[in-house]
PDB file of C-alpha atoms in Angstrom:
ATOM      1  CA  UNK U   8      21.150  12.789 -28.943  1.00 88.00           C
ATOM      2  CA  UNK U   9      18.641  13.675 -31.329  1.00 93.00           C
ATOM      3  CA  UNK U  10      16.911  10.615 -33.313  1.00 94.00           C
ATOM      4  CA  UNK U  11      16.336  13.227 -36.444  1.00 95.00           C
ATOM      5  CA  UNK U  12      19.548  15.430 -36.993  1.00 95.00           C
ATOM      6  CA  UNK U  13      21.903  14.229 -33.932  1.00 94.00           C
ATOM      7  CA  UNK U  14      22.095  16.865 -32.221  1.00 95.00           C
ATOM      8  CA  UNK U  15      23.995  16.231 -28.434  1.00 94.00           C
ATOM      9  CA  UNK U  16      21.348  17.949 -26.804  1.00 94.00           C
ATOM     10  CA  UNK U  17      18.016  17.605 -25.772  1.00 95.00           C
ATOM     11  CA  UNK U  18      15.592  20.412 -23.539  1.00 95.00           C
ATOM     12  CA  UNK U  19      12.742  18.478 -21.352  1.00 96.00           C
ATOM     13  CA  UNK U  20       9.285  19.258 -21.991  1.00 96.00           C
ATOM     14  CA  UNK U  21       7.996  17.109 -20.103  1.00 96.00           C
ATOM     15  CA  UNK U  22       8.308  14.478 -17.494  1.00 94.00           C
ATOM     16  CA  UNK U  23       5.541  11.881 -16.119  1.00 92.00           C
ATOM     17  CA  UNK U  24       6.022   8.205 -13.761  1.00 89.00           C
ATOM     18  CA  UNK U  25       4.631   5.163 -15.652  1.00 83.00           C
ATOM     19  CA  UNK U  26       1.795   3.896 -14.196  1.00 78.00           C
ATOM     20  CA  UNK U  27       3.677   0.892 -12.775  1.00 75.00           C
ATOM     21  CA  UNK U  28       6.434   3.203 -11.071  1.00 74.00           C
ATOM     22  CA  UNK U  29       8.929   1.932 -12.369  1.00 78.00           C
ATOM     23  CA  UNK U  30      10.349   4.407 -15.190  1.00 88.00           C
ATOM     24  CA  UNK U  31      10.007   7.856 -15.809  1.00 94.00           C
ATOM     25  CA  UNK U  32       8.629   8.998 -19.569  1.00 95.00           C
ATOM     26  CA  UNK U  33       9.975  12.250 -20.506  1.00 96.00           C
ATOM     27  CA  UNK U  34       9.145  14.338 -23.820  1.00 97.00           C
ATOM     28  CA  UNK U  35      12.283  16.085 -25.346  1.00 97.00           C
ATOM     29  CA  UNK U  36      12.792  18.569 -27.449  1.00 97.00           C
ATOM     30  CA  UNK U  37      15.968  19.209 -29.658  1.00 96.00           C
ATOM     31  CA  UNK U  38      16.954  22.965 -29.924  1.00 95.00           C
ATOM     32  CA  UNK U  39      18.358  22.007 -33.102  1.00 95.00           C
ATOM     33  CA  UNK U  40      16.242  20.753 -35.292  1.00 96.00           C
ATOM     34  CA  UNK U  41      12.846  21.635 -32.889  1.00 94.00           C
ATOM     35  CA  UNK U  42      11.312  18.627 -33.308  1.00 96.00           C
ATOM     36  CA  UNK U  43       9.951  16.281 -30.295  1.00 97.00           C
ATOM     37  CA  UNK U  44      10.637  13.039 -29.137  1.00 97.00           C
ATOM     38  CA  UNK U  45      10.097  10.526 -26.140  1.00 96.00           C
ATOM     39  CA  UNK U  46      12.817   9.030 -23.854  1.00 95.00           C
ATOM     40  CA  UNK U  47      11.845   6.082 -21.154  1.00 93.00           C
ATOM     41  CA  UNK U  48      14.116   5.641 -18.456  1.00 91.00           C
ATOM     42  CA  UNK U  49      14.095   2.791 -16.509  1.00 88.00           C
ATOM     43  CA  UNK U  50      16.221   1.489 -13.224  1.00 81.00           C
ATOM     44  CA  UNK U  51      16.964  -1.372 -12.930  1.00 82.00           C
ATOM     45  CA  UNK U  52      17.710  -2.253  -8.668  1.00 85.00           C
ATOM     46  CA  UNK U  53      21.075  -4.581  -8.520  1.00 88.00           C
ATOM     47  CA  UNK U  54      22.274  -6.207  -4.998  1.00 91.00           C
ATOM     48  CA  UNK U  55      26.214  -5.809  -4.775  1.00 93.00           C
ATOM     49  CA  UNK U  56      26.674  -9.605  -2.782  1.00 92.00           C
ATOM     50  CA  UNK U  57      30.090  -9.373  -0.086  1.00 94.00           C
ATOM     51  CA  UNK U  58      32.222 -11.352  -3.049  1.00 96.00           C
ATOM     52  CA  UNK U  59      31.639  -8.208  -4.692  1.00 94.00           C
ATOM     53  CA  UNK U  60      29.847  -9.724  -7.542  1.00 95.00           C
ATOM     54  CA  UNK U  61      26.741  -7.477  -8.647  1.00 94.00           C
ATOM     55  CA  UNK U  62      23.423  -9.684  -9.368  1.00 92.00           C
ATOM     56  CA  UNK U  63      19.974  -8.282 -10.299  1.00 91.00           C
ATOM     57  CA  UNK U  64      17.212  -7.616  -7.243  1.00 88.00           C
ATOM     58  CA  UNK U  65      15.281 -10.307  -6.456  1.00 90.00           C
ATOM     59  CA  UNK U  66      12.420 -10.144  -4.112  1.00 89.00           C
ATOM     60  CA  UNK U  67      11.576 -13.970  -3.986  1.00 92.00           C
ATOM     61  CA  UNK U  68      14.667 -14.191  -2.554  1.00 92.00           C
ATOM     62  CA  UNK U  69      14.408 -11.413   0.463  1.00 91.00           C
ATOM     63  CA  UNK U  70      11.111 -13.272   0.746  1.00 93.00           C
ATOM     64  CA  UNK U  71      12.406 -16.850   1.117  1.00 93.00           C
ATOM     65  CA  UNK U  72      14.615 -15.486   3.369  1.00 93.00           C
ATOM     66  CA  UNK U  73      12.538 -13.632   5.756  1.00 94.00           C
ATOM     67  CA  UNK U  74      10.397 -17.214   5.598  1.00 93.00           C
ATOM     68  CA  UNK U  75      13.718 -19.269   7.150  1.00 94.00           C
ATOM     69  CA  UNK U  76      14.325 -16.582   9.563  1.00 94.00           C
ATOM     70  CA  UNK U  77      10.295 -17.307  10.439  1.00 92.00           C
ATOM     71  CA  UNK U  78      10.130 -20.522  10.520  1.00 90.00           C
ATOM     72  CA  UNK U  79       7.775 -21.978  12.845  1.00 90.00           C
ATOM     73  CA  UNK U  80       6.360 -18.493  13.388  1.00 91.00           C
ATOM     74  CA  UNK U  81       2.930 -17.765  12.692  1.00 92.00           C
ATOM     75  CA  UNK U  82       3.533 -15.729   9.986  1.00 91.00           C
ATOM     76  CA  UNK U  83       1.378 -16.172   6.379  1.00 91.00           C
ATOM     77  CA  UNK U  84       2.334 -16.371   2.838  1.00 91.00           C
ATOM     78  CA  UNK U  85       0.345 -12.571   2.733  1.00 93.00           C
ATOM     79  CA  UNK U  86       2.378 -10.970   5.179  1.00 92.00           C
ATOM     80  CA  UNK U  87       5.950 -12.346   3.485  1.00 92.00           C
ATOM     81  CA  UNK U  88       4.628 -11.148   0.005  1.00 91.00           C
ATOM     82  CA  UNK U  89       3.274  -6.955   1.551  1.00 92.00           C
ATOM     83  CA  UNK U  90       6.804  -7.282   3.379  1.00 92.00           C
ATOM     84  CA  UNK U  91       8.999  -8.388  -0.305  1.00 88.00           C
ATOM     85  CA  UNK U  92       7.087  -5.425  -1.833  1.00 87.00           C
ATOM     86  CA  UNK U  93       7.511  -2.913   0.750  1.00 88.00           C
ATOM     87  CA  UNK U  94      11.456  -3.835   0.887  1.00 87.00           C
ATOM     88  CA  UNK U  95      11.296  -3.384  -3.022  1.00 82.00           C
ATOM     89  CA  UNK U  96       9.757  -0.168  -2.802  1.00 79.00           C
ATOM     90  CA  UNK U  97      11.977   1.197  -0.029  1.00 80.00           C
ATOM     91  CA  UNK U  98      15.029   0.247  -2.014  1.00 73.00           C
TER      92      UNK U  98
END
């Protein structure tokens, strides 16, 4: 909808990543009314558990996990914070 007159629909202009990666900014124009305006859309990454219960993403936890399966394994605090972020990412 448009902020200014309401209008149900929007055209995009344009469309650009945050620098973060984690939204998309997009610049809209209303064929109504032509005026612009901007739009952020974020996603937000949630883990549906076997109960069936849906809880937010949460990389300390794939991270303290990975850390039991590793237990006395040389493997350092480094590698189980690349590997969180690269799960993250993949997701």
């Amino acid at each position: 909808h448009c902020p200014f007159c309401r209008h149900p629909d929007s055209r995009v202009v344009d469309s650009r990543t945050t620098d973060d990666g984690t939204s998309i900014r997009r610049r809209r124009q209303c064929p109504d009314c032509s005026r612009r305006f901007t739009t952020v859309e974020t996603c937000s990454l949630m883990v549906v558990k076997r109960s069936g219960v849906t809880e937010p993403f949460s990389r300390t936890k794939v991270i303290s996990g990975v850390r039991k399966a590793c237990q006395g394994r040389p493997v350092t605090e480094d590698a189980l914070a690349k590997l969180g972020q690269r799960v993250e990412e993949a997701v």
